[in-house]
Short mmCIF file of C-alpha atoms in Angstrom, two decimals:
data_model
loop_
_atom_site.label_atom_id
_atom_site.label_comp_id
_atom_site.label_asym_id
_atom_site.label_seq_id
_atom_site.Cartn_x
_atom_site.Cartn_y
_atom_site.Cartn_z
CA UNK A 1 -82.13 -48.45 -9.90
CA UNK A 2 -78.98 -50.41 -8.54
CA UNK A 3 -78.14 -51.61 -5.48
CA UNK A 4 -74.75 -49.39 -6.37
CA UNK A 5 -76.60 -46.30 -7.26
CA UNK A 6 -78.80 -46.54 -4.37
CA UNK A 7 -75.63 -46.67 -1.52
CA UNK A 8 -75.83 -43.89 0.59
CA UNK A 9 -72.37 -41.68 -1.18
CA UNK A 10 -71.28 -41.88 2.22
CA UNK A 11 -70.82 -45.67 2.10
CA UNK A 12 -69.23 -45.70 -0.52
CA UNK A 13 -66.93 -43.41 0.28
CA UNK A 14 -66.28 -45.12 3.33
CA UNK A 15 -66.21 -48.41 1.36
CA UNK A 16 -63.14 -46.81 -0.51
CA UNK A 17 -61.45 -45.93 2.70
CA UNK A 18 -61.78 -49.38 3.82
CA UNK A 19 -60.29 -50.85 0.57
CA UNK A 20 -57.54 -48.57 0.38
CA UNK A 21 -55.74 -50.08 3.39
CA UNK A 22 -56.83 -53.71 2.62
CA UNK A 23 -54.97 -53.85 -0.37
CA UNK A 24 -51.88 -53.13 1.63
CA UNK A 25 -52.53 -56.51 3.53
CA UNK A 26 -52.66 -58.53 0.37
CA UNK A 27 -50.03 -60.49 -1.38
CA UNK A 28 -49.57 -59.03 -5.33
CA UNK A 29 -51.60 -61.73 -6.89
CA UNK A 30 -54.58 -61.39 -4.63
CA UNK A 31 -54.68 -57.90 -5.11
CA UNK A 32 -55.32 -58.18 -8.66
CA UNK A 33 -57.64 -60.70 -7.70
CA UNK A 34 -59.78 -58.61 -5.32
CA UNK A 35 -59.38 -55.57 -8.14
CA UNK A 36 -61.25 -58.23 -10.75
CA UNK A 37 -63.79 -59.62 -7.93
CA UNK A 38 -64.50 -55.64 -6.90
CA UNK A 39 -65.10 -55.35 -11.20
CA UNK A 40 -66.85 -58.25 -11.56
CA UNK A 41 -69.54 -57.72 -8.70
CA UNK A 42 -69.74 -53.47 -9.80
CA UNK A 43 -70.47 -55.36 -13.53
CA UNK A 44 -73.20 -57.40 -12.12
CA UNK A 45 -75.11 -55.40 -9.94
CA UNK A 46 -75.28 -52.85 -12.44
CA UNK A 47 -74.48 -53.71 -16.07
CA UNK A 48 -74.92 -50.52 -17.52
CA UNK A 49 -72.12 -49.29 -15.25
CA UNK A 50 -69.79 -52.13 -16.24
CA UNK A 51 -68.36 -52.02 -19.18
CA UNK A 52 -67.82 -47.75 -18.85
CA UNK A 53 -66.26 -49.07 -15.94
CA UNK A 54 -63.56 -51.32 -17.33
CA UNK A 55 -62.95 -49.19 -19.72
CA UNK A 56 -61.92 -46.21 -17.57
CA UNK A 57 -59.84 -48.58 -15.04
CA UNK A 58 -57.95 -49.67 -18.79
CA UNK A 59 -57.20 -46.55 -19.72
CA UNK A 60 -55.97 -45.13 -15.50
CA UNK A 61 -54.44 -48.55 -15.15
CA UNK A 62 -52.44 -50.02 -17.94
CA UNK A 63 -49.88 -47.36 -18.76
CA UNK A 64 -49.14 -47.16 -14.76
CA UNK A 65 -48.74 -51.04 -14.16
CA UNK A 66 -46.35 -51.30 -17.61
CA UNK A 67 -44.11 -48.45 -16.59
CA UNK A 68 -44.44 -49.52 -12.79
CA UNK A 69 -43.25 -53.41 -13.63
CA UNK A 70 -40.53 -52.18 -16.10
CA UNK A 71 -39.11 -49.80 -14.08
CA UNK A 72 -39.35 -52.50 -10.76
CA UNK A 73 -38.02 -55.27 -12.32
CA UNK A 74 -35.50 -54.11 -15.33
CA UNK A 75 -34.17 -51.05 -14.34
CA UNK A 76 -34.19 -50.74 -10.60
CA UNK A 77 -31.14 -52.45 -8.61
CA UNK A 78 -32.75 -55.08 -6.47
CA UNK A 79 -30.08 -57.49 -4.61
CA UNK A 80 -31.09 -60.50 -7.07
CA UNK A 81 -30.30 -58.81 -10.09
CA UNK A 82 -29.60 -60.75 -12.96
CA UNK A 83 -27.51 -58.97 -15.77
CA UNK A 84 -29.55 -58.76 -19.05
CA UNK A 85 -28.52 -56.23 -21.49
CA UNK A 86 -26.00 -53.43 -21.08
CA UNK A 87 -27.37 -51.88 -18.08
CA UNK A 88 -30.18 -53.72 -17.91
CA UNK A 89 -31.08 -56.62 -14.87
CA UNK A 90 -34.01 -58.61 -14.36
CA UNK A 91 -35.24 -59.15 -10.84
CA UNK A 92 -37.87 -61.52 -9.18
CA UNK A 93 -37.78 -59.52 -6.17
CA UNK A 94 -38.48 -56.23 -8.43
CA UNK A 95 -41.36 -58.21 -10.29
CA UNK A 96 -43.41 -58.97 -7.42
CA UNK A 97 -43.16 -55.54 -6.19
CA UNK A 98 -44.28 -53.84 -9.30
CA UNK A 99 -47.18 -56.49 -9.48
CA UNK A 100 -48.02 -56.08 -5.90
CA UNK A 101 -47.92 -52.05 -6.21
CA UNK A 102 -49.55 -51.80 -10.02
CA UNK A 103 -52.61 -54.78 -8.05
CA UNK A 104 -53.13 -52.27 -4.87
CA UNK A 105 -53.38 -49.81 -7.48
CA UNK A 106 -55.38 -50.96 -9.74
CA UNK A 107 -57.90 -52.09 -6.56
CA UNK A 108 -58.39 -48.83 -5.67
CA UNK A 109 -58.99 -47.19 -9.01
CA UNK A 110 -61.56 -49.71 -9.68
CA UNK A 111 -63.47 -48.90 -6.33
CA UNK A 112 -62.90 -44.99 -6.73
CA UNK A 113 -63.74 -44.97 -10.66
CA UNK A 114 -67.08 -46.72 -9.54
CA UNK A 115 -67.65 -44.59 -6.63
CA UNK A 116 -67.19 -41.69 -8.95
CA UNK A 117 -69.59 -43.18 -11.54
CA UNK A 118 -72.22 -44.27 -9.59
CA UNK A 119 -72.62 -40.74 -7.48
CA UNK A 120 -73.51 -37.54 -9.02
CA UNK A 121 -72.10 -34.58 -7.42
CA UNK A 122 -74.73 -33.28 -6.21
CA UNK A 123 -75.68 -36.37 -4.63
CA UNK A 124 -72.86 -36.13 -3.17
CA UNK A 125 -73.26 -32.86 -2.04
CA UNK A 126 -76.65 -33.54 -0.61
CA UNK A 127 -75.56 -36.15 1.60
CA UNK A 128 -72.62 -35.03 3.31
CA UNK A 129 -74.73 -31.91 3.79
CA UNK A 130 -77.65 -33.86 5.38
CA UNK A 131 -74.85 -35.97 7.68
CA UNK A 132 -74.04 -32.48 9.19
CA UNK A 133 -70.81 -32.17 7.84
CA UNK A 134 -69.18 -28.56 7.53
CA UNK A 135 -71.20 -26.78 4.31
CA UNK A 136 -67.73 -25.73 3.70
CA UNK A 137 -65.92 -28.99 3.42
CA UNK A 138 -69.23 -30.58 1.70
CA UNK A 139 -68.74 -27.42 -1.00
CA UNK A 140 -65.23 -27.98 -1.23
CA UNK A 141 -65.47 -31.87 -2.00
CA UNK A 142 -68.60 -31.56 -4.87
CA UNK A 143 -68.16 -28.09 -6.28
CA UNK A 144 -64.62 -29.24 -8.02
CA UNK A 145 -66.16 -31.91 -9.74
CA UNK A 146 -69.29 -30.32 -10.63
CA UNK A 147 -67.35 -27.45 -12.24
CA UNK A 148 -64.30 -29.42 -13.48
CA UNK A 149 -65.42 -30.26 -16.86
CA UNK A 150 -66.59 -26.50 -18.16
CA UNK A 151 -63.14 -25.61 -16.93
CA UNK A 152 -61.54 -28.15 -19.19
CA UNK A 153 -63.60 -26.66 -22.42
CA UNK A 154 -62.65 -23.18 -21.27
CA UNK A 155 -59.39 -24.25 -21.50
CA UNK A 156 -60.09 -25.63 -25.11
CA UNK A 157 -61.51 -22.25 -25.95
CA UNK A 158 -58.83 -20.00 -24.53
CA UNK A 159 -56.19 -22.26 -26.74
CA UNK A 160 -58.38 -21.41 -29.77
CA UNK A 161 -58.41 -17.78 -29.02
CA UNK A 162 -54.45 -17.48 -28.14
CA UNK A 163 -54.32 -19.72 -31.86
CA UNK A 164 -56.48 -17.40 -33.50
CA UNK A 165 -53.99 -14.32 -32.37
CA UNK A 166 -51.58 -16.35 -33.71
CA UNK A 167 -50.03 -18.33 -31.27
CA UNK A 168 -48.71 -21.78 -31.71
CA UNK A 169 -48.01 -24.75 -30.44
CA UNK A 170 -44.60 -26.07 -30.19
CA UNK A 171 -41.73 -24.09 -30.82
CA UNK A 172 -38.47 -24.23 -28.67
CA UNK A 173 -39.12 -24.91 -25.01
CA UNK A 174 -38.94 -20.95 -24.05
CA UNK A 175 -41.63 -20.47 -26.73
CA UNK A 176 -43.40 -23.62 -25.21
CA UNK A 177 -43.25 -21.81 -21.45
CA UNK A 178 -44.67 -18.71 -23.11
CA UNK A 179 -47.42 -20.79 -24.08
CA UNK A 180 -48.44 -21.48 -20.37
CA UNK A 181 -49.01 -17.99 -19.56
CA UNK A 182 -51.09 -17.72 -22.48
CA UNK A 183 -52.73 -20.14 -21.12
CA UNK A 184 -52.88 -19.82 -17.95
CA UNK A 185 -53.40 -16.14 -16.95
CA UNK A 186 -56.73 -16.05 -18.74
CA UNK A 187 -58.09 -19.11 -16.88
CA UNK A 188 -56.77 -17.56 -13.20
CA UNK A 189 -58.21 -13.81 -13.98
CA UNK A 190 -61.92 -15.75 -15.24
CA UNK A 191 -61.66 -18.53 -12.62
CA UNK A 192 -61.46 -15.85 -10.20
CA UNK A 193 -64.25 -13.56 -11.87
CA UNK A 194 -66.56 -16.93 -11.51
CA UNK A 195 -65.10 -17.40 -7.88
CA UNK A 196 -66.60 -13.69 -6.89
CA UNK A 197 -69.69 -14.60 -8.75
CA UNK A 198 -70.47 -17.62 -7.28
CA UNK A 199 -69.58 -16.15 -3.81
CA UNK A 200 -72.13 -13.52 -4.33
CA UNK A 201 -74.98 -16.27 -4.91
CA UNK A 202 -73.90 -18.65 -2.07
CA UNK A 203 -74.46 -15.44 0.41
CA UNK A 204 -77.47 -14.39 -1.03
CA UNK A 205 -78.66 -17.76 -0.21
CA UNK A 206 -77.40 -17.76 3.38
CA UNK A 207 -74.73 -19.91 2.53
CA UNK A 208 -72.17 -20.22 5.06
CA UNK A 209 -68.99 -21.99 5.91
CA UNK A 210 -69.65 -24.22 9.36
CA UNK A 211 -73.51 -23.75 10.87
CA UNK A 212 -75.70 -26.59 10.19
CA UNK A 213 -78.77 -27.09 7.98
CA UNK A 214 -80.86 -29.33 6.69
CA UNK A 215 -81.56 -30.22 3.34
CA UNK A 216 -84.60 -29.70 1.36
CA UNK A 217 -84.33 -33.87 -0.69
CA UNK A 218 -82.24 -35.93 1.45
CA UNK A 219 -80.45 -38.57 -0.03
CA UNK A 220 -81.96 -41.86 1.04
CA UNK A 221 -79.58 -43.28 3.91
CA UNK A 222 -80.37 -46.00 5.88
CA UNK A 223 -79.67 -47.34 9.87
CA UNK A 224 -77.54 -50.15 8.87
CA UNK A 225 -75.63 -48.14 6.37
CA UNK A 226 -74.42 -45.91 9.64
CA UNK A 227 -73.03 -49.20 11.04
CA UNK A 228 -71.27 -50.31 7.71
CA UNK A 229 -69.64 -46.98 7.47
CA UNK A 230 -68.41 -46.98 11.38
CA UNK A 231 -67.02 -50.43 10.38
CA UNK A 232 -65.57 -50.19 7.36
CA UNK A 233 -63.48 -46.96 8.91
CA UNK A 234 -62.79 -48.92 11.84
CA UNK A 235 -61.15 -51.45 9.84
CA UNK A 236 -59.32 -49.52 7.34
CA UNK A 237 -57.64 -48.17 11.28
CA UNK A 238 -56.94 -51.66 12.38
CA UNK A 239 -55.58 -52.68 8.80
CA UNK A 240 -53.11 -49.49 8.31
CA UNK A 241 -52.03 -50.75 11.89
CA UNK A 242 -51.48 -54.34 11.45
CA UNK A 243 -49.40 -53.34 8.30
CA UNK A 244 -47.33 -50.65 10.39
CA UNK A 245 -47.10 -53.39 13.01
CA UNK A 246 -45.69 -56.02 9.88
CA UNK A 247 -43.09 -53.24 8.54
CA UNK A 248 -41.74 -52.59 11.43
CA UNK A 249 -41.63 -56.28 12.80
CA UNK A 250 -39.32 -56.81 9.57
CA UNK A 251 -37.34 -53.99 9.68
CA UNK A 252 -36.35 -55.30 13.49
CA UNK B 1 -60.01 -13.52 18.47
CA UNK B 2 -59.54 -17.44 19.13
CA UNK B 3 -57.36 -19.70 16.82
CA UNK B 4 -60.88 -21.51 16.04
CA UNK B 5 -62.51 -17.96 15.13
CA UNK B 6 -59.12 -17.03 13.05
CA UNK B 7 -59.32 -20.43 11.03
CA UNK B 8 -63.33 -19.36 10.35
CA UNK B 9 -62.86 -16.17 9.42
CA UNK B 10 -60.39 -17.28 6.70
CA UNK B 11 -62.77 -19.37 5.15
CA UNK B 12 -65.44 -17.14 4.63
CA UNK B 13 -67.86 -17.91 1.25
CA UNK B 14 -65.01 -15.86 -0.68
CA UNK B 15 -62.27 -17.89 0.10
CA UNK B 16 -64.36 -21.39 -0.32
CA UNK B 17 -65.27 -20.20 -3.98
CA UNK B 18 -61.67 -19.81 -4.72
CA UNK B 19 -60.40 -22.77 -3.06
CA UNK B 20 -63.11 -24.39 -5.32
CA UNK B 21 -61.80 -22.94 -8.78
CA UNK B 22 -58.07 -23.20 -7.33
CA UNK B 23 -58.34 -27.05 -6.83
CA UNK B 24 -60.19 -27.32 -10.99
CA UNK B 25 -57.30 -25.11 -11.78
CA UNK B 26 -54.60 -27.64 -10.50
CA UNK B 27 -56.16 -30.21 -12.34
CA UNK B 28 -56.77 -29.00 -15.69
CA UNK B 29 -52.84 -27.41 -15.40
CA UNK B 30 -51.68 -31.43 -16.21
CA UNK B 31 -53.96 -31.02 -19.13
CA UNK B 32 -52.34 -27.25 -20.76
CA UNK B 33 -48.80 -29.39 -19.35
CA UNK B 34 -50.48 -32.65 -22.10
CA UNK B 35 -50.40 -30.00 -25.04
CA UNK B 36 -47.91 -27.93 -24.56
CA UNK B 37 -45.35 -30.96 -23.79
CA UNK B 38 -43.06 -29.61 -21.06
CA UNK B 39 -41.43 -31.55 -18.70
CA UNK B 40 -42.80 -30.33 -15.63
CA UNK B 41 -46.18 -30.71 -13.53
CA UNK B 42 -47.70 -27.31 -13.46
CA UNK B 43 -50.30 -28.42 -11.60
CA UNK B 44 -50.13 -25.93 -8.61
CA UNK B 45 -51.15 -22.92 -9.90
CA UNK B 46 -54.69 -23.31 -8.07
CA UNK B 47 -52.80 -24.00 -4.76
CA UNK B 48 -50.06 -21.25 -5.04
CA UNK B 49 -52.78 -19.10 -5.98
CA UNK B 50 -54.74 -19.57 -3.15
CA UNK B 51 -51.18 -19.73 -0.74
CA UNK B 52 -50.86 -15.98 -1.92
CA UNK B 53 -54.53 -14.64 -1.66
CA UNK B 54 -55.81 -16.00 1.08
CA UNK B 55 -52.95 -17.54 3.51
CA UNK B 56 -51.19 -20.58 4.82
CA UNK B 57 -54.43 -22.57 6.07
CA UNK B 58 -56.36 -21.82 2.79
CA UNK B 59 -52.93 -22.87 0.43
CA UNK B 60 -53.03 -26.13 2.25
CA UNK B 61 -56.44 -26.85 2.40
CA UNK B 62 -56.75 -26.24 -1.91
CA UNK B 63 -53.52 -28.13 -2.18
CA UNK B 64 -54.69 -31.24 -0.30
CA UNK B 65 -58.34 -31.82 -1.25
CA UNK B 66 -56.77 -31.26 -5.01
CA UNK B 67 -54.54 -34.35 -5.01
CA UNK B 68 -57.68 -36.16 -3.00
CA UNK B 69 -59.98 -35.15 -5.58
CA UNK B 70 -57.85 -35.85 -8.45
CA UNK B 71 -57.28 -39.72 -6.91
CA UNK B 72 -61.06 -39.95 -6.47
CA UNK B 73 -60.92 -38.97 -9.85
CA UNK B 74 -58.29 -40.91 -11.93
CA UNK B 75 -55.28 -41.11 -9.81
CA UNK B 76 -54.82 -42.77 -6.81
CA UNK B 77 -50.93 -42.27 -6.42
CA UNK B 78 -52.07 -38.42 -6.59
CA UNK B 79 -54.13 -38.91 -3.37
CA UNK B 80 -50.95 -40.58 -1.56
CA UNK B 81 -49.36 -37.58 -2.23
CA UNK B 82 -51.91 -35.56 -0.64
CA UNK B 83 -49.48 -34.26 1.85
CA UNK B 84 -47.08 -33.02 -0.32
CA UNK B 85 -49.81 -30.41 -2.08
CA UNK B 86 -50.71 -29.37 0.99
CA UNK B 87 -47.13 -28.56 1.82
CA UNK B 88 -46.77 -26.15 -0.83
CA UNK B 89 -49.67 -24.45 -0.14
CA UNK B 90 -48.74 -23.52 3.22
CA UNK B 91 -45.22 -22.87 2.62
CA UNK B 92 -46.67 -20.48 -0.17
CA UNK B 93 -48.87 -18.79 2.42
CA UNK B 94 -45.85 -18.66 4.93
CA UNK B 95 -43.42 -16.92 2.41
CA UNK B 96 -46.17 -14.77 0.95
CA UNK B 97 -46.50 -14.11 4.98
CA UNK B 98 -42.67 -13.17 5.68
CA UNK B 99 -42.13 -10.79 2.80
CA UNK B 100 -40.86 -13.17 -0.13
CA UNK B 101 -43.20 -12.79 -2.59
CA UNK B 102 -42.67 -9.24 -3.15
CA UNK B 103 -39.63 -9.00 -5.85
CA UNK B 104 -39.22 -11.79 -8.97
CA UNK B 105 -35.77 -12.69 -7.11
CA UNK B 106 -37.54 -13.79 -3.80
CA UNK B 107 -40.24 -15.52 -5.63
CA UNK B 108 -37.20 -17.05 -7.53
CA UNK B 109 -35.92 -18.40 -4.34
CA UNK B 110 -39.57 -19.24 -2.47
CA UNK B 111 -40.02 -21.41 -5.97
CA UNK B 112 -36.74 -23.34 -4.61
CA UNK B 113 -37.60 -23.68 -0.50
CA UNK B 114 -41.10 -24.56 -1.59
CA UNK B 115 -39.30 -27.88 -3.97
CA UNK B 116 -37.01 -28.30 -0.80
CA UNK B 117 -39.86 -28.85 1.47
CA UNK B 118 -42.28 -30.95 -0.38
CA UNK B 119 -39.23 -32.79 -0.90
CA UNK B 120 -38.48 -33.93 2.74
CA UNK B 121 -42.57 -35.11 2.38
CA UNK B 122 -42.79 -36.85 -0.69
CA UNK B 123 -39.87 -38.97 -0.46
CA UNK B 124 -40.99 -40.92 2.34
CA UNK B 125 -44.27 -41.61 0.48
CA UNK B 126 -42.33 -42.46 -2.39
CA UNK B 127 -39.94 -44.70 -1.10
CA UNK B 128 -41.87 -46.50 2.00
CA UNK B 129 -45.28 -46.57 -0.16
CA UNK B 130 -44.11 -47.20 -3.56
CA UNK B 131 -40.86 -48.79 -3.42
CA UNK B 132 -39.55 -45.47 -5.07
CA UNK B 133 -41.59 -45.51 -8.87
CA UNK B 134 -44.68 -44.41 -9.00
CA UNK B 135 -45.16 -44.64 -12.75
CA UNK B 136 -44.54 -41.41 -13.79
CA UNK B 137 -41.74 -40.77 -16.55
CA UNK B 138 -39.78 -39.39 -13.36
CA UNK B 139 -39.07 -42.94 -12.67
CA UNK B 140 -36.64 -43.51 -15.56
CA UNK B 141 -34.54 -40.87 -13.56
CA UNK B 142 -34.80 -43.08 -10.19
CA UNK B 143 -33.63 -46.04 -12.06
CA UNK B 144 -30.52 -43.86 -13.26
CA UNK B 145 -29.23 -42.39 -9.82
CA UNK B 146 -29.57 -46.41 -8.55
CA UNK B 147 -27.78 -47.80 -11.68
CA UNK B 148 -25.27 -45.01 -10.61
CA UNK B 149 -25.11 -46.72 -7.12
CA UNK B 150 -26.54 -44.11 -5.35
CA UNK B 151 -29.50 -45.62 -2.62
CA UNK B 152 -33.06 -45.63 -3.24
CA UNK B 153 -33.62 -43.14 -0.96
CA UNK B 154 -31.06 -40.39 -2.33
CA UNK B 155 -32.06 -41.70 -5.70
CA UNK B 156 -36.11 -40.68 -5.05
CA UNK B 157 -34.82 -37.30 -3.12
CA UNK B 158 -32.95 -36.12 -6.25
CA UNK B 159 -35.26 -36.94 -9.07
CA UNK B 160 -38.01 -35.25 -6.57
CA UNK B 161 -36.25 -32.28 -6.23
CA UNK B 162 -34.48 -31.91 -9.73
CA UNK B 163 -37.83 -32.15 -11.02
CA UNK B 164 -39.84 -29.90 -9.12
CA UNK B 165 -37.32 -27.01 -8.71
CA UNK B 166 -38.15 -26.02 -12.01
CA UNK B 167 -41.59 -26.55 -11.91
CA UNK B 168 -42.13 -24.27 -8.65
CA UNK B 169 -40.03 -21.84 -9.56
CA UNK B 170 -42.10 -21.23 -13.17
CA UNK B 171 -45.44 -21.80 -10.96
CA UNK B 172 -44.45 -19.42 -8.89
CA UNK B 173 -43.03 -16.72 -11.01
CA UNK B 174 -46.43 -17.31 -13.52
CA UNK B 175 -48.70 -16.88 -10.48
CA UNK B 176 -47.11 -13.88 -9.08
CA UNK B 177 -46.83 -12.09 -12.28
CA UNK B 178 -50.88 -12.36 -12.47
CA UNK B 179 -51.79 -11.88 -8.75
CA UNK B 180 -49.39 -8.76 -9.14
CA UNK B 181 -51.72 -7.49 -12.57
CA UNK B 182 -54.82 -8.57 -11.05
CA UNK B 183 -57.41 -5.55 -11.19
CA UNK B 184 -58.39 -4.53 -7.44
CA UNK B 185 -62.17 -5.29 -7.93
CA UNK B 186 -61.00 -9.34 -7.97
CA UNK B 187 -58.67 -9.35 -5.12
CA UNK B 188 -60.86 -7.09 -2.39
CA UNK B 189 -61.17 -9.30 0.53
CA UNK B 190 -58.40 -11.16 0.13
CA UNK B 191 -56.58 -10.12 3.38
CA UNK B 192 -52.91 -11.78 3.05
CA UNK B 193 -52.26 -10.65 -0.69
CA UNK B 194 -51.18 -7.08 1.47
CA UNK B 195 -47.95 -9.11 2.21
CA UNK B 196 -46.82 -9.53 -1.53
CA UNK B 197 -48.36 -6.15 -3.15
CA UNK B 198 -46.57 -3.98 -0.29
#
């Protein structure tokens, strides 16, 4: 197993705190730099991870950073605007802040992506559970993602259904807006039948919202990992800070 | 019965289930928005939902671990905007509270204060975090209020709200129509949904 897969969820999590304000101290073309070291390291640590990695961050990434930098640097009105075509300006100024904001970007869906890839749910679940958070908030952070992708096929098969009564899709928009409560009632009136099920089992098994418990296979979590995790949060505090403290120092 | 005791009691195992489905509801709501190519969100049906059923604290709690799941996920603009969800959920639960979710015309009208309001919140994300595009086809709007001379600020604050009025008020008019069918064998212990049945 990986040194990735074997982080304590926690870490990682915390890890992706901590990245998500460093990126806001870096210039654009270091944060695209620290996005492709962040890759890089994920990709050797654990090459089976890798390329399922870079894929994902492609596919999240691309269309955001193209429409980000056209939008910055063509149509937005920056003070340096050059006239181009018609409407259209370029500006430096509007390039560097697409790059910077598509590179901070990009960091952080590379860390999350291989957060989320690396930790199974119920891993998850497991160790926030065993850190004494909340059952509740533990519940509410894993459950979604455990139950997110039979949601997405039942919405598959409640399109087929509404097609099979003859429904389709298209049409004028008022058609189209018909569609969604098609759609849509059926998966509120079953999510909520599943909701009372589920409810049912979590009391029978003395599930409840707030009292602590411990957990029957505790996800592996180590003394130094505690210390990484206080740090990492610590610094993600001091980093939001010193970039507050930067913004405003310009804006004076 | 203490504040603390008040917030506990509304999360009891019912109310966690639900915010649980509400939050996979938001989600896959992008995906029926993919197919059925409308130019709106629709991804608050989970929170609204839960703003009506179970109250103000539950609305925002679905509505802000949705956009923080969903940027864990895929999106981590989404999780910026993790203030703005839970705005809508507890301005749901406070008009649900105060009586106007009871007739189509007041949920007409809650659909608009509830764009209002996550307005004032997501335009200082938008504008101080992203430099006002945040690569979403919204952004072609921004870039016409500015070529109109208008400032990036009032630029942001009108694509935000022209394009979430509409998408509110259908959320909200959707959601209501199916909390107000919903057979009473789903909706028993669900306290606030008194306040738009009557």
């Amino acid at each position: 197993m990986s040194v990735t897969l074997e982080l304590n969820p926690r870490t990682k999590l915390a890890a992706l705190v901590w990245a998500a304000s460093f990126v806001l101290l870096l210039p654009p073309l270091a944060s695209w730099g620290f996005a492709g070291l962040v890759l890089a390291v994920v990709w050797g640590i654990s090459p089976q991870l890798g390329p399922r990695l870079l894929r994902r961050v492609l596919e999240v990434t691309l269309p955001f950073s193209a429409a980000v930098l056209l939008v910055q640097t063509i149509f937005l009105r920056h003070p340096d605007a050059e006239p181009l075509y018609g409407p259209l300006n370029f500006s430096r100024i509007g390039f560097e802040r697409g790059l910077s904001l598509s590179g901070r970007v990009t960091s952080v869906v590379v860390l999350s992506l291989a957060t989320l890839l690396s930790t199974p749910p119920a891993s998850l679940l497991r160790a926030l559970d065993a850190a004494g958070w909340p059952p509740a908030l533990a519940y509410l952070i894993a459950s979604p993602l455990l139950i997110l992708e039979s949601f997405k096929a039942r919405v598959q098969a409640i399109r087929h259904a509404q097609q099979t009564r003859g429904w389709r899709l298209g049409g004028s928009p008022l058609k189209r807006l018909r569609g969604v409560f098609l759609l849509i009632s059926p998966l509120i009136t079953t999510a909520l039948i599943e909701a009372d099920q589920r409810s049912h089992v979590l009391a029978q098994r003395g599930f409840r919202a707030f009292p602590r418990r411990t957990t029957l296979l505790p996800v592996p979590d180590a003394a130094w990992q505690h210390w990484v995790r206080l740090a990492l949060v610590s610094l993600s505090f001091v980093q939001l800070g010193v970039v507050s403290w930067i913004w405003l120092q310009s804006k004076i | 019965m203490t504040e603390a005791v008040a917030v506990r009691e509304q999360f009891n195992t019912r109310v966690l289930t639900l915010i649980a489905v509400a939050i996979v509801i938001n989600i896959v709501g992008g995906q029926i928005n993919d197919a059925l190519h409308l130019p709106v969100f629709l991804d608050s049906f989970g929170t609204i939902l839960v703003g009506l059923l179970a109250g103000p604290i539950a609305g925002g709690a679905a509505g802000l671990l949705t956009n923080l799941i969903w940027g864990l996920i895929t999106n981590p603009v989404a999780a910026a905007f993790a203030p703005v969800a839970l705005v809508i959920g507890v301005a749901t639960g406070l008009l649900a509270r105060f009586g106007l979710f009871r007739q189509i015309w007041q949920v007409v009208i809650s659909g608009v204060i509830i764009a209002a309001v996550l307005t004032v919140v997501a335009v200082p994300i938008q504008v101080y975090l992203f430099g006002g595009v945040t690569g979403a086809g919204s952004d072609f709007a921004v870039a016409y209020f500015s070529q109109l001379g208008q400032t990036l600020f009032s630029s942001v604050a009108l694509t935000v709200f022209g394009s979430n009025v509409a998408d509110k008020v259908i959320t909200a008019v959707i959601v209501w129509l199916i909390v107000k069918r919903l057979p009473e064998r789903l909706t028993h212990g669900f306290s606030h949904l008194k306040y738009t049945r009557g």
